[in-house]
XYZ file of C-alpha atoms in Angstrom:
132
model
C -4.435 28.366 48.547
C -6.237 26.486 50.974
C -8.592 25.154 48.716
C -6.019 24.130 45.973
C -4.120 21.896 49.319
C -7.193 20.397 49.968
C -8.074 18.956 46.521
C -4.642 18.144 45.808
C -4.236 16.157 49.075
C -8.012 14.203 48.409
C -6.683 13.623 45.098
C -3.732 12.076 45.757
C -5.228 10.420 48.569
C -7.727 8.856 46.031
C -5.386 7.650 43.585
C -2.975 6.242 46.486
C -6.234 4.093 48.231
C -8.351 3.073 45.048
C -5.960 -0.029 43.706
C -6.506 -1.843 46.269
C -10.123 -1.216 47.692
C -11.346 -2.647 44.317
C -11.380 -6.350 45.205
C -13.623 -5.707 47.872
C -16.845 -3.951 46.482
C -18.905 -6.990 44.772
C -21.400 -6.439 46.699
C -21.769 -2.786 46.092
C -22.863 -1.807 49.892
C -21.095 -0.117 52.658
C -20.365 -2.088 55.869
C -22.953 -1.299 57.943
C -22.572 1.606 61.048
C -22.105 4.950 61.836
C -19.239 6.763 59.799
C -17.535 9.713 61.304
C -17.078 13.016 58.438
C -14.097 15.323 59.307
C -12.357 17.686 57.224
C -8.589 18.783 57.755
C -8.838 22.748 57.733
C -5.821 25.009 59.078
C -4.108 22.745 60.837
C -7.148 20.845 63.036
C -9.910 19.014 62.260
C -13.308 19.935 61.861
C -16.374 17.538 62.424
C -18.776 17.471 59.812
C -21.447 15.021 61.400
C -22.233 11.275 61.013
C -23.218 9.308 58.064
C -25.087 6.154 59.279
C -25.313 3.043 56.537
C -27.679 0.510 56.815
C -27.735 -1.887 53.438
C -28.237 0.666 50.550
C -29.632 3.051 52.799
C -27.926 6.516 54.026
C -28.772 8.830 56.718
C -27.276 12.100 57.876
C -24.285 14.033 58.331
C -25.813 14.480 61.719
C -23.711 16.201 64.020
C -26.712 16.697 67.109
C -29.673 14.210 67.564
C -30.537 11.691 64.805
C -31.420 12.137 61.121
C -35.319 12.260 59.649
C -35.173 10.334 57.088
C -32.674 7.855 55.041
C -31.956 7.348 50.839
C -30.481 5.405 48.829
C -27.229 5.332 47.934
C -25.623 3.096 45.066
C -21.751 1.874 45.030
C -20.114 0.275 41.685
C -17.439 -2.386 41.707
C -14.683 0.625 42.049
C -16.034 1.997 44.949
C -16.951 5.120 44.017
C -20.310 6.261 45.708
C -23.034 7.792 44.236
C -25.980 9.666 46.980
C -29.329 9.377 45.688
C -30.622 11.909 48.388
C -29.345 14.636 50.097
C -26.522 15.050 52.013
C -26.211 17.966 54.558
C -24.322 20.987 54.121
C -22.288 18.761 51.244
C -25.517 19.797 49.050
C -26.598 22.585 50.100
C -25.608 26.767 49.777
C -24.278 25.967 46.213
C -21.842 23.589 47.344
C -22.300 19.957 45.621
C -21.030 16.545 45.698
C -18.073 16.355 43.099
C -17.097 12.397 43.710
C -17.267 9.970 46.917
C -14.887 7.370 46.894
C -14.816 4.195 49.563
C -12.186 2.049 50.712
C -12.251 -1.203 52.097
C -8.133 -2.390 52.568
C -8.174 -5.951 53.845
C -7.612 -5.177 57.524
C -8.166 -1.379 58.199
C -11.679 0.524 59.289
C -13.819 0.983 56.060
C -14.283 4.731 55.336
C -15.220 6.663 52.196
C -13.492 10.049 50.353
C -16.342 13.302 49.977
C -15.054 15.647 47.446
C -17.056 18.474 47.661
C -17.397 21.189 44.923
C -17.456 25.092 46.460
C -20.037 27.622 44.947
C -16.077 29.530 44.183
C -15.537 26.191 42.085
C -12.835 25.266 44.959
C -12.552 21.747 46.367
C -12.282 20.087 49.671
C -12.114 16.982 50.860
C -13.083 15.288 53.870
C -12.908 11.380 55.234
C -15.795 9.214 56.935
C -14.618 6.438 58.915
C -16.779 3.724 60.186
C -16.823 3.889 63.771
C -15.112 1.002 65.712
């Protein structure tokens, strides 16, 4: 039941954000820093590590230390993300990247939607938000 919240929620929360975070993706990159991942799980929230951007370059989620290595990454005029790498426990133990969408709303702190596909074929979502 979980689960079912979860995707719901992301999915609303997608459609509710993406109008307006168009305008602002020409470029097709990321603001550059260190985004924060958390996921909003029984009533807290759980830290998934830090993504850090750097052009068209990715590293992490890192939640100790600092990552090995970075990839690329590649961002379309709508936002939507696509990881050419990669990416922590959202790729790995059967559990894969379903859709990552940004948004970049005039004033606010850029950040970027992970929905994440379970091995049980539920979803979750979590938020990255740049750091300030």
């Amino acid at each position: 039941m979980t689960s079912r919240i979860s995707c719901i929620s992301g999915i609303l929360l997608l459609m509710a954000t993406s109008d307006g975070a168009r305008a602002d993706f020409s470029d097709g990159k990321l603001p550059d820093g260190t985004y924060h991942c958390e996921v909003y799980l029984l009533g807290a929230f759980l830290n998934l590590g830090d993504i850090t951007i750097k052009g068209n370059v990715y590293s992490g989620p890192v939640t100790f230390g600092t990552a090995l290595q970075g990839y690329n990454y590649q961002m379309n005029a709508n936002g939507e993300i696509t990881w050419l790498g990669p990416l922590g426990g959202y790729t790995t133990g059967g559990n894969s990247v379903s859709m990552t969408q940004a948004t970049l709303d005039g004033e606010t702190t850029p950040s970027f939607d992970i929905i994440l596909k379970q091995p049980d074929g539920a979803f979750t979502a979590s938020t990255c938000t740049k750091a300030q």
